PDB file of C-alpha atoms and ligand atoms in Angstrom:
ATOM      1  CA  MET A  30     105.248 108.169 119.160  1.00  0.00           C
ATOM      2  CA  ILE A  31     106.884 107.207 115.880  1.00  0.00           C
ATOM      3  CA  LYS A  32     107.737 103.523 115.428  1.00  0.00           C
ATOM      4  CA  SER A  33     109.353 103.788 112.011  1.00  0.00           C
ATOM      5  CA  ILE A  34     109.983 106.036 109.042  1.00  0.00           C
ATOM      6  CA  THR A  35     110.169 103.650 106.104  1.00  0.00           C
ATOM      7  CA  VAL A  36     111.359 104.331 102.561  1.00  0.00           C
ATOM      8  CA  ILE A  37     109.994 102.184  99.732  1.00  0.00           C
ATOM      9  CA  ILE A  38     112.709 102.040  97.121  1.00  0.00           C
ATOM     10  CA  ASN A  39     114.150 100.649  93.880  1.00  0.00           C
ATOM     11  CA  GLN A  40     115.590 102.773  91.096  1.00  0.00           C
ATOM     12  CA  LYS A  41     114.015 100.414  88.588  1.00  0.00           C
ATOM     13  CA  GLY A  42     110.672 101.733  87.322  1.00  0.00           C
ATOM     14  CA  GLY A  43     107.339  99.978  87.518  1.00  0.00           C
ATOM     15  CA  VAL A  44     108.257  97.319  90.099  1.00  0.00           C
ATOM     16  CA  GLY A  45     105.390  98.099  92.497  1.00  0.00           C
ATOM     17  CA  LYS A  46     106.873 100.725  94.841  1.00  0.00           C
ATOM     18  CA  THR A  47     103.866 103.046  94.840  1.00  0.00           C
ATOM     19  CA  THR A  48     101.382 100.166  95.007  1.00  0.00           C
ATOM     20  CA  THR A  49     103.285  98.773  97.994  1.00  0.00           C
ATOM     21  CA  ALA A  50     103.616 102.139  99.759  1.00  0.00           C
ATOM     22  CA  CYS A  51      99.879 102.628  99.404  1.00  0.00           C
ATOM     23  CA  ALA A  52      98.879  99.101 100.488  1.00  0.00           C
ATOM     24  CA  LEU A  53     101.269  99.104 103.455  1.00  0.00           C
ATOM     25  CA  GLY A  54     100.234 102.534 104.720  1.00  0.00           C
ATOM     26  CA  ILE A  55      96.506 101.901 104.315  1.00  0.00           C
ATOM     27  CA  GLY A  56      96.970  98.432 105.840  1.00  0.00           C
ATOM     28  CA  LEU A  57      98.610  99.994 108.912  1.00  0.00           C
ATOM     29  CA  SER A  58      95.909 102.624 109.216  1.00  0.00           C
ATOM     30  CA  ARG A  59      93.170  99.952 109.026  1.00  0.00           C
ATOM     31  CA  ILE A  60      94.763  98.256 112.025  1.00  0.00           C
ATOM     32  CA  GLY A  61      94.483 101.557 113.887  1.00  0.00           C
ATOM     33  CA  TYR A  62      97.920 103.100 113.484  1.00  0.00           C
ATOM     34  CA  LYS A  63      98.326 106.757 112.632  1.00  0.00           C
ATOM     35  CA  VAL A  64     100.048 106.988 109.243  1.00  0.00           C
ATOM     36  CA  LEU A  65     101.658 109.807 107.277  1.00  0.00           C
ATOM     37  CA  PHE A  66     102.507 109.220 103.607  1.00  0.00           C
ATOM     38  CA  ILE A  67     105.099 111.294 101.779  1.00  0.00           C
ATOM     39  CA  ASP A  68     105.148 111.301  97.981  1.00  0.00           C
ATOM     40  CA  LEU A  69     108.660 112.099  96.785  1.00  0.00           C
ATOM     41  CA  ASP A  70     108.063 111.084  93.174  1.00  0.00           C
ATOM     42  CA  ALA A  71     107.339 113.865  90.669  1.00  0.00           C
ATOM     43  CA  GLN A  72     105.088 111.422  88.795  1.00  0.00           C
ATOM     44  CA  CYS A  73     102.729 111.975  91.773  1.00  0.00           C
ATOM     45  CA  ASN A  74     101.272 108.457  91.501  1.00  0.00           C
ATOM     46  CA  LEU A  75     100.893 107.993  95.250  1.00  0.00           C
ATOM     47  CA  SER A  76      99.109 111.329  95.521  1.00  0.00           C
ATOM     48  CA  TYR A  77      96.754 110.312  92.694  1.00  0.00           C
ATOM     49  CA  ASN A  78      96.130 106.892  94.266  1.00  0.00           C
ATOM     50  CA  LEU A  79      95.269 108.500  97.593  1.00  0.00           C
ATOM     51  CA  ASN A  80      92.892 111.010  95.965  1.00  0.00           C
ATOM     52  CA  ALA A  81      94.936 114.031  97.006  1.00  0.00           C
ATOM     53  CA  ASN A  82      93.812 117.556  96.282  1.00  0.00           C
ATOM     54  CA  LEU A  83      96.244 118.494  93.521  1.00  0.00           C
ATOM     55  CA  ASP A  84      95.538 122.194  93.758  1.00  0.00           C
ATOM     56  CA  SER A  85      97.638 122.783  96.853  1.00  0.00           C
ATOM     57  CA  PHE A  86     101.126 123.014  98.289  1.00  0.00           C
ATOM     58  CA  SER A  87     103.513 120.082  97.828  1.00  0.00           C
ATOM     59  CA  ILE A  88     106.564 118.435  99.303  1.00  0.00           C
ATOM     60  CA  PHE A  89     108.573 120.359  96.728  1.00  0.00           C
ATOM     61  CA  ASP A  90     107.454 123.687  98.205  1.00  0.00           C
ATOM     62  CA  LEU A  91     108.637 122.492 101.612  1.00  0.00           C
ATOM     63  CA  LEU A  92     111.981 121.187 100.407  1.00  0.00           C
ATOM     64  CA  ASN A  93     112.481 124.292  98.344  1.00  0.00           C
ATOM     65  CA  ASN A  94     112.498 126.497 101.401  1.00  0.00           C
ATOM     66  CA  LYS A  95     109.284 128.359 100.892  1.00  0.00           C
ATOM     67  CA  PRO A  96     108.361 130.029 104.164  1.00  0.00           C
ATOM     68  CA  LEU A  97     105.654 127.503 104.739  1.00  0.00           C
ATOM     69  CA  LYS A  98     104.444 125.505 107.718  1.00  0.00           C
ATOM     70  CA  VAL A  99     104.382 121.757 107.166  1.00  0.00           C
ATOM     71  CA  GLU A 100     100.848 121.675 108.630  1.00  0.00           C
ATOM     72  CA  LYS A 101      99.721 123.718 105.616  1.00  0.00           C
ATOM     73  CA  VAL A 102     100.965 121.020 103.261  1.00  0.00           C
ATOM     74  CA  ILE A 103      99.652 117.929 105.049  1.00  0.00           C
ATOM     75  CA  GLN A 104      96.351 116.701 103.630  1.00  0.00           C
ATOM     76  CA  HIS A 105      93.933 114.688 105.753  1.00  0.00           C
ATOM     77  CA  ILE A 106      92.248 112.051 103.620  1.00  0.00           C
ATOM     78  CA  ASN A 107      89.908 109.655 105.435  1.00  0.00           C
ATOM     79  CA  ASN A 108      92.094 108.146 108.154  1.00  0.00           C
ATOM     80  CA  ILE A 109      95.479 108.959 106.710  1.00  0.00           C
ATOM     81  CA  ASP A 110      97.662 112.029 106.261  1.00  0.00           C
ATOM     82  CA  LEU A 111      99.646 112.831 103.126  1.00  0.00           C
ATOM     83  CA  ILE A 112     102.362 115.262 102.127  1.00  0.00           C
ATOM     84  CA  PRO A 113     101.642 115.185  98.399  1.00  0.00           C
ATOM     85  CA  ASN A 114     103.619 115.754  95.266  1.00  0.00           C
ATOM     86  CA  ILE A 115     101.803 118.023  92.845  1.00  0.00           C
ATOM     87  CA  PRO A 116     102.297 117.991  89.082  1.00  0.00           C
ATOM     88  CA  LYS A 117     104.220 121.151  88.275  1.00  0.00           C
ATOM     89  CA  MET A 118     104.711 122.510  84.809  1.00  0.00           C
ATOM     90  CA  SER A 119     108.330 123.339  85.449  1.00  0.00           C
ATOM     91  CA  VAL A 120     110.752 122.786  88.235  1.00  0.00           C
ATOM     92  CA  SER A 121     113.687 124.906  87.177  1.00  0.00           C
ATOM     93  CA  ASN A 122     117.204 123.507  87.162  1.00  0.00           C
ATOM     94  CA  ASN A 123     118.142 126.392  89.351  1.00  0.00           C
ATOM     95  CA  ASN A 124     115.771 125.129  92.028  1.00  0.00           C
ATOM     96  CA  LEU A 125     117.164 121.624  91.787  1.00  0.00           C
ATOM     97  CA  VAL A 126     120.735 122.906  92.071  1.00  0.00           C
ATOM     98  CA  LYS A 127     119.774 124.820  95.199  1.00  0.00           C
ATOM     99  CA  LEU A 128     118.197 121.686  96.609  1.00  0.00           C
ATOM    100  CA  ALA A 129     121.193 119.515  95.762  1.00  0.00           C
ATOM    101  CA  ARG A 130     123.095 120.588  98.852  1.00  0.00           C
ATOM    102  CA  LYS A 131     120.213 119.997 101.238  1.00  0.00           C
ATOM    103  CA  LYS A 132     120.308 116.392 102.318  1.00  0.00           C
ATOM    104  CA  TYR A 133     118.876 117.017 105.787  1.00  0.00           C
ATOM    105  CA  LYS A 134     115.919 119.110 104.744  1.00  0.00           C
ATOM    106  CA  LEU A 135     113.246 116.402 105.019  1.00  0.00           C
ATOM    107  CA  LYS A 136     114.680 115.175 108.319  1.00  0.00           C
ATOM    108  CA  ASN A 137     114.371 118.693 109.726  1.00  0.00           C
ATOM    109  CA  ILE A 138     110.850 119.106 108.391  1.00  0.00           C
ATOM    110  CA  LEU A 139     109.772 115.876 110.090  1.00  0.00           C
ATOM    111  CA  LYS A 140     111.465 116.622 113.400  1.00  0.00           C
ATOM    112  CA  ASP A 141     108.496 118.483 114.881  1.00  0.00           C
ATOM    113  CA  ILE A 142     105.685 116.332 113.482  1.00  0.00           C
ATOM    114  CA  LYS A 143     106.978 112.761 113.376  1.00  0.00           C
ATOM    115  CA  ASP A 144     105.786 111.890 116.854  1.00  0.00           C
ATOM    116  CA  ASN A 145     102.208 112.658 115.822  1.00  0.00           C
ATOM    117  CA  TYR A 146     102.404 109.405 113.850  1.00  0.00           C
ATOM    118  CA  ASP A 147     103.098 105.700 114.375  1.00  0.00           C
ATOM    119  CA  TYR A 148     104.444 105.169 110.874  1.00  0.00           C
ATOM    120  CA  ILE A 149     105.670 107.418 108.074  1.00  0.00           C
ATOM    121  CA  ILE A 150     105.779 105.734 104.661  1.00  0.00           C
ATOM    122  CA  ILE A 151     107.807 107.425 101.923  1.00  0.00           C
ATOM    123  CA  ASP A 152     107.384 106.609  98.227  1.00  0.00           C
ATOM    124  CA  THR A 153     110.406 107.375  96.048  1.00  0.00           C
ATOM    125  CA  PRO A 154     111.009 107.917  92.316  1.00  0.00           C
ATOM    126  CA  PRO A 155     112.548 105.341  89.971  1.00  0.00           C
ATOM    127  CA  SER A 156     115.889 107.132  90.062  1.00  0.00           C
ATOM    128  CA  PHE A 157     118.315 108.289  92.701  1.00  0.00           C
ATOM    129  CA  ASN A 158     118.159 112.009  93.156  1.00  0.00           C
ATOM    130  CA  ILE A 159     118.224 114.546  95.952  1.00  0.00           C
ATOM    131  CA  PHE A 160     114.691 113.521  96.957  1.00  0.00           C
ATOM    132  CA  THR A 161     115.741 109.901  97.459  1.00  0.00           C
ATOM    133  CA  ILE A 162     118.747 111.047  99.475  1.00  0.00           C
ATOM    134  CA  ASN A 163     116.523 113.245 101.673  1.00  0.00           C
ATOM    135  CA  ALA A 164     114.287 110.208 102.270  1.00  0.00           C
ATOM    136  CA  LEU A 165     117.195 107.951 103.254  1.00  0.00           C
ATOM    137  CA  VAL A 166     118.675 110.570 105.570  1.00  0.00           C
ATOM    138  CA  ALA A 167     115.315 111.112 107.303  1.00  0.00           C
ATOM    139  CA  ALA A 168     114.287 107.445 107.626  1.00  0.00           C
ATOM    140  CA  ASP A 169     115.288 104.533 109.832  1.00  0.00           C
ATOM    141  CA  SER A 170     114.224 101.693 107.569  1.00  0.00           C
ATOM    142  CA  VAL A 171     114.140 100.698 103.918  1.00  0.00           C
ATOM    143  CA  ILE A 172     112.084  98.174 101.980  1.00  0.00           C
ATOM    144  CA  ILE A 173     113.407  97.210  98.557  1.00  0.00           C
ATOM    145  CA  VAL A 174     110.619  96.274  96.173  1.00  0.00           C
ATOM    146  CA  ALA A 175     111.708  93.909  93.407  1.00  0.00           C
ATOM    147  CA  LEU A 176     110.410  91.766  90.581  1.00  0.00           C
ATOM    148  CA  SER A 177     111.759  88.312  89.974  1.00  0.00           C
ATOM    149  CA  ASP A 178     114.072  89.188  87.126  1.00  0.00           C
ATOM    150  CA  ILE A 179     117.796  89.508  86.740  1.00  0.00           C
ATOM    151  CA  PHE A 180     117.700  93.324  86.461  1.00  0.00           C
ATOM    152  CA  SER A 181     116.062  93.485  89.859  1.00  0.00           C
ATOM    153  CA  ILE A 182     118.993  91.655  91.415  1.00  0.00           C
ATOM    154  CA  ARG A 183     121.412  94.215  89.986  1.00  0.00           C
ATOM    155  CA  GLY A 184     119.125  96.962  91.252  1.00  0.00           C
ATOM    156  CA  ILE A 185     119.142  95.489  94.758  1.00  0.00           C
ATOM    157  CA  TYR A 186     122.954  95.636  94.949  1.00  0.00           C
ATOM    158  CA  GLN A 187     122.845  99.253  93.767  1.00  0.00           C
ATOM    159  CA  VAL A 188     120.303 100.184  96.447  1.00  0.00           C
ATOM    160  CA  ASN A 189     122.452  98.433  99.030  1.00  0.00           C
ATOM    161  CA  ASP A 190     125.540 100.445  98.020  1.00  0.00           C
ATOM    162  CA  ILE A 191     123.628 103.699  98.289  1.00  0.00           C
ATOM    163  CA  VAL A 192     122.099 102.798 101.650  1.00  0.00           C
ATOM    164  CA  ASN A 193     125.555 101.829 102.947  1.00  0.00           C
ATOM    165  CA  GLY A 194     126.935 105.192 101.828  1.00  0.00           C
ATOM    166  CA  ILE A 195     124.164 107.084 103.618  1.00  0.00           C
ATOM    167  CA  GLN A 196     124.620 104.885 106.725  1.00  0.00           C
ATOM    168  CA  GLN A 197     128.306 105.718 106.884  1.00  0.00           C
ATOM    169  CA  ARG A 198     128.051 109.423 106.190  1.00  0.00           C
ATOM    170  CA  ASN A 199     124.628 110.671 107.240  1.00  0.00           C
ATOM    171  CA  ASN A 200     122.406 108.206 109.077  1.00  0.00           C
ATOM    172  CA  LYS A 201     123.889 105.433 111.210  1.00  0.00           C
ATOM    173  CA  THR A 202     120.502 103.993 112.209  1.00  0.00           C
ATOM    174  CA  LEU A 203     119.287 103.282 108.673  1.00  0.00           C
ATOM    175  CA  LYS A 204     118.525  99.610 108.049  1.00  0.00           C
ATOM    176  CA  ILE A 205     117.264  97.579 105.093  1.00  0.00           C
ATOM    177  CA  LEU A 206     114.341  95.627 106.576  1.00  0.00           C
ATOM    178  CA  GLY A 207     113.925  93.337 103.607  1.00  0.00           C
ATOM    179  CA  ILE A 208     113.250  92.700  99.952  1.00  0.00           C
ATOM    180  CA  LEU A 209     109.627  92.374  98.883  1.00  0.00           C
ATOM    181  CA  LEU A 210     108.894  90.405  95.746  1.00  0.00           C
ATOM    182  CA  THR A 211     105.917  91.765  93.803  1.00  0.00           C
ATOM    183  CA  LYS A 212     103.885  90.791  90.741  1.00  0.00           C
ATOM    184  CA  TYR A 213     104.785  87.243  91.639  1.00  0.00           C
ATOM    185  CA  ASN A 214     103.522  84.286  89.654  1.00  0.00           C
ATOM    186  CA  VAL A 215     104.048  81.052  91.519  1.00  0.00           C
ATOM    187  CA  HIS A 216     103.353  78.945  88.440  1.00  0.00           C
ATOM    188  CA  THR A 217     106.342  79.967  86.353  1.00  0.00           C
ATOM    189  CA  ILE A 218     109.666  78.165  86.575  1.00  0.00           C
ATOM    190  CA  LEU A 219     111.383  81.527  86.128  1.00  0.00           C
ATOM    191  CA  ASN A 220     109.741  82.936  89.265  1.00  0.00           C
ATOM    192  CA  ARG A 221     110.681  79.905  91.340  1.00  0.00           C
ATOM    193  CA  GLU A 222     114.313  79.913  90.158  1.00  0.00           C
ATOM    194  CA  MET A 223     114.608  83.652  90.621  1.00  0.00           C
ATOM    195  CA  THR A 224     113.212  83.374  94.129  1.00  0.00           C
ATOM    196  CA  LYS A 225     116.103  81.073  95.072  1.00  0.00           C
ATOM    197  CA  LEU A 226     118.536  83.638  93.660  1.00  0.00           C
ATOM    198  CA  LEU A 227     116.789  86.429  95.546  1.00  0.00           C
ATOM    199  CA  TYR A 228     117.138  84.545  98.849  1.00  0.00           C
ATOM    200  CA  LYS A 229     120.892  84.408  98.184  1.00  0.00           C
ATOM    201  CA  THR A 230     120.988  88.087  97.221  1.00  0.00           C
ATOM    202  CA  ALA A 231     119.182  89.036 100.426  1.00  0.00           C
ATOM    203  CA  LYS A 232     121.668  87.018 102.479  1.00  0.00           C
ATOM    204  CA  ASN A 233     124.608  88.635 100.669  1.00  0.00           C
ATOM    205  CA  ILE A 234     123.441  92.101 101.660  1.00  0.00           C
ATOM    206  CA  ASN A 235     122.593  91.023 105.181  1.00  0.00           C
ATOM    207  CA  THR A 236     118.844  91.343 104.944  1.00  0.00           C
ATOM    208  CA  LYS A 237     115.920  89.021 104.262  1.00  0.00           C
ATOM    209  CA  LEU A 238     113.450  88.224 101.542  1.00  0.00           C
ATOM    210  CA  TYR A 239     109.951  88.657 102.983  1.00  0.00           C
ATOM    211  CA  ASN A 240     108.129  85.334 103.330  1.00  0.00           C
ATOM    212  CA  THR A 241     105.112  86.982 101.782  1.00  0.00           C
ATOM    213  CA  LYS A 242     105.318  87.400  98.020  1.00  0.00           C
ATOM    214  CA  ILE A 243     102.836  89.785  96.434  1.00  0.00           C
ATOM    215  CA  ARG A 244     101.080  87.891  93.690  1.00  0.00           C
ATOM    216  CA  GLU A 245     100.310  89.371  90.288  1.00  0.00           C
ATOM    217  CA  SER A 246      96.667  90.324  90.042  1.00  0.00           C
ATOM    218  CA  ILE A 247      94.513  92.402  87.746  1.00  0.00           C
ATOM    219  CA  HIS A 248      92.703  93.618  90.869  1.00  0.00           C
ATOM    220  CA  ILE A 249      95.609  95.990  91.570  1.00  0.00           C
ATOM    221  CA  LYS A 250      95.199  97.869  88.294  1.00  0.00           C
ATOM    222  CA  GLU A 251      91.415  97.797  88.613  1.00  0.00           C
ATOM    223  CA  SER A 252      91.472  99.241  92.130  1.00  0.00           C
ATOM    224  CA  GLN A 253      93.840 101.991  90.970  1.00  0.00           C
ATOM    225  CA  LEU A 254      91.577 102.786  88.028  1.00  0.00           C
ATOM    226  CA  PHE A 255      88.606 103.118  90.365  1.00  0.00           C
ATOM    227  CA  LYS A 256      90.717 105.067  92.889  1.00  0.00           C
ATOM    228  CA  GLN A 257      89.951 102.693  95.717  1.00  0.00           C
ATOM    229  CA  ASN A 258      92.319 100.930  98.021  1.00  0.00           C
ATOM    230  CA  ILE A 259      92.698  97.203  97.478  1.00  0.00           C
ATOM    231  CA  TYR A 260      91.196  96.334 100.889  1.00  0.00           C
ATOM    232  CA  ASN A 261      87.890  98.014 100.023  1.00  0.00           C
ATOM    233  CA  TYR A 262      87.887  97.188  96.347  1.00  0.00           C
ATOM    234  CA  MET A 263      88.495  93.435  96.577  1.00  0.00           C
ATOM    235  CA  PRO A 264      88.739  92.259 100.197  1.00  0.00           C
ATOM    236  CA  ASN A 265      88.953  88.578  99.236  1.00  0.00           C
ATOM    237  CA  SER A 266      91.501  88.824  96.436  1.00  0.00           C
ATOM    238  CA  ASN A 267      94.766  86.864  96.799  1.00  0.00           C
ATOM    239  CA  VAL A 268      96.738  90.056  96.407  1.00  0.00           C
ATOM    240  CA  THR A 269      94.790  91.687  99.254  1.00  0.00           C
ATOM    241  CA  THR A 270      95.640  88.729 101.497  1.00  0.00           C
ATOM    242  CA  ASP A 271      99.284  89.063 100.435  1.00  0.00           C
ATOM    243  CA  TYR A 272      99.428  92.739 101.354  1.00  0.00           C
ATOM    244  CA  LYS A 273      97.748  91.987 104.714  1.00  0.00           C
ATOM    245  CA  ASN A 274     100.328  89.294 105.452  1.00  0.00           C
ATOM    246  CA  PHE A 275     103.181  91.542 104.382  1.00  0.00           C
ATOM    247  CA  THR A 276     101.880  94.301 106.667  1.00  0.00           C
ATOM    248  CA  LYS A 277     101.892  91.829 109.593  1.00  0.00           C
ATOM    249  CA  GLU A 278     105.480  90.769 108.798  1.00  0.00           C
ATOM    250  CA  TYR A 279     106.515  94.419 108.625  1.00  0.00           C
ATOM    251  CA  ILE A 280     104.944  95.262 112.010  1.00  0.00           C
ATOM    252  CA  LYS A 281     106.592  92.235 113.645  1.00  0.00           C
ATOM    253  CA  ASP A 282     110.034  93.300 112.391  1.00  0.00           C
ATOM    254  CA  ILE A 283     109.572  96.895 113.540  1.00  0.00           C
ATOM    255  CA  ASN A 284     108.513  95.708 116.993  1.00  0.00           C
ATOM    256  CA  LYS A 285     111.608  93.492 117.218  1.00  0.00           C
ATOM    257  CA  LYS A 286     113.758  96.425 116.138  1.00  0.00           C
ATOM    258  CA  ILE A 287     112.232  98.673 118.793  1.00  0.00           C
ATOM    259  CA  ILE A 288     112.735  96.092 121.566  1.00  0.00           C
ATOM    260  CA  ASN A 289     116.351  95.337 120.555  1.00  0.00           C
TER     261      ASN A 289
HETATM  262  N1  LIG B  17     100.756  92.758  92.309  1.00  0.00           N
HETATM  263  C1  LIG B  17     100.494  93.362  91.145  1.00  0.00           C
HETATM  264  N2  LIG B  17      99.812  92.696  90.177  1.00  0.00           N
HETATM  265  C2  LIG B  17      99.551  93.288  88.989  1.00  0.00           C
HETATM  266  N3  LIG B  17      99.915  94.540  88.666  1.00  0.00           N
HETATM  267  C3  LIG B  17     100.597  95.253  89.584  1.00  0.00           C
HETATM  268  C4  LIG B  17     100.922  94.705  90.869  1.00  0.00           C
HETATM  269  N4  LIG B  17     101.608  95.666  91.555  1.00  0.00           N
HETATM  270  C5  LIG B  17     101.689  96.731  90.742  1.00  0.00           C
HETATM  271  N5  LIG B  17     101.081  96.505  89.568  1.00  0.00           N
HETATM  272  C6  LIG B  17     100.969  97.431  88.416  1.00  0.00           C
HETATM  273  O1  LIG B  17     102.270  97.666  87.914  1.00  0.00           O
HETATM  274  C7  LIG B  17     102.413  99.015  87.504  1.00  0.00           C
HETATM  275  C8  LIG B  17     103.586  99.641  88.262  1.00  0.00           C
HETATM  276  O2  LIG B  17     103.265  99.646  89.647  1.00  0.00           O
HETATM  277  P1  LIG B  17     103.731 100.864  90.577  1.00  0.00           P
HETATM  278  O3  LIG B  17     103.276 102.153  89.996  1.00  0.00           O
HETATM  279  O4  LIG B  17     103.333 100.525  91.948  1.00  0.00           O
HETATM  280  O5  LIG B  17     105.313 100.720  90.411  1.00  0.00           O
HETATM  281  P2  LIG B  17     106.456 101.777  90.795  1.00  0.00           P
HETATM  282  O6  LIG B  17     107.658 100.976  91.135  1.00  0.00           O
HETATM  283  O7  LIG B  17     105.949 102.724  91.795  1.00  0.00           O
HETATM  284  O8  LIG B  17     106.641 102.528  89.410  1.00  0.00           O
HETATM  285  P3  LIG B  17     107.515 103.870  89.191  1.00  0.00           P
HETATM  286  O9  LIG B  17     108.926 103.429  89.260  1.00  0.00           O
HETATM  287  O10 LIG B  17     107.113 104.356  87.825  1.00  0.00           O
HETATM  288  O11 LIG B  17     107.148 104.820  90.285  1.00  0.00           O
HETATM  289  C9  LIG B  17     101.088  99.705  87.804  1.00  0.00           C
HETATM  290  O12 LIG B  17     100.350  99.751  86.612  1.00  0.00           O
HETATM  291  C10 LIG B  17     100.406  98.786  88.798  1.00  0.00           C
HETATM  292  O13 LIG B  17      99.013  98.815  88.662  1.00  0.00           O
HETATM  293 MG1  LIG B  18     105.883 104.815  91.801  1.00  0.00          MG
END
């Protein structure tokens, strides 16, 4: 029975969305939960990180109304499932225009399969497009990933506006669970000052800043290069501990949400 469908979001590029989606989903699956990942970013980074078979159907085929069963698209990789994004030479404008009116498509696709999973984790592109909207309509929770810089704060307000719009028009149950600070360096004055500002920002949009901050570590890039998850690649790294702690915080919040 599904506990949460969570979208990892920020329209700013390179803030750690895909890294977080991957670490959270794998972290949940290591605890024993059944996890489905969905890669909504045409860069396909999540699909690469999870060692997907790239010679197959993709989320785009599903959203684009091909007569195709979702089971045909889901890949089973070790203990997790993935609906991948596949690098395509050309996605015609015509196709995108057709898609533009279909905000509920992903929600409908997930209707029949969501209860096969405990958690569905959706990675999104660094821009707001019809894919992001489909994710927000289908989900019940949102995690904003941010760096400690001033652009991130602007980005957070923009995400909040978009989530509010979707809440009002399409999905009343959608909630921003929190803001996760990544690539954090505790030793810089900038990071400490920005953290104070981020606490205020979180309060202003009626959410929280996660207690866990994900520290900057070369082990992230290394693990991605070697196509391993961070828990296997470097179990004792600080950043691995951070992602474990974040996963615990996430589970606690979801449980509270379910009980309330
Ligand atoms: N905690 C970290 N420490 C060091 N490097 C990190 C950390 N998290 C992510 N990175 C690196 O930062 C880069 C961007 O990360 P990632 O791809 O997760 O961001 P993204 O928000 O998904 O980017 P995009 O918007 O392009 O999809 C990657 O090279 C990744 O290896
Ligand atoms: Mg990404």
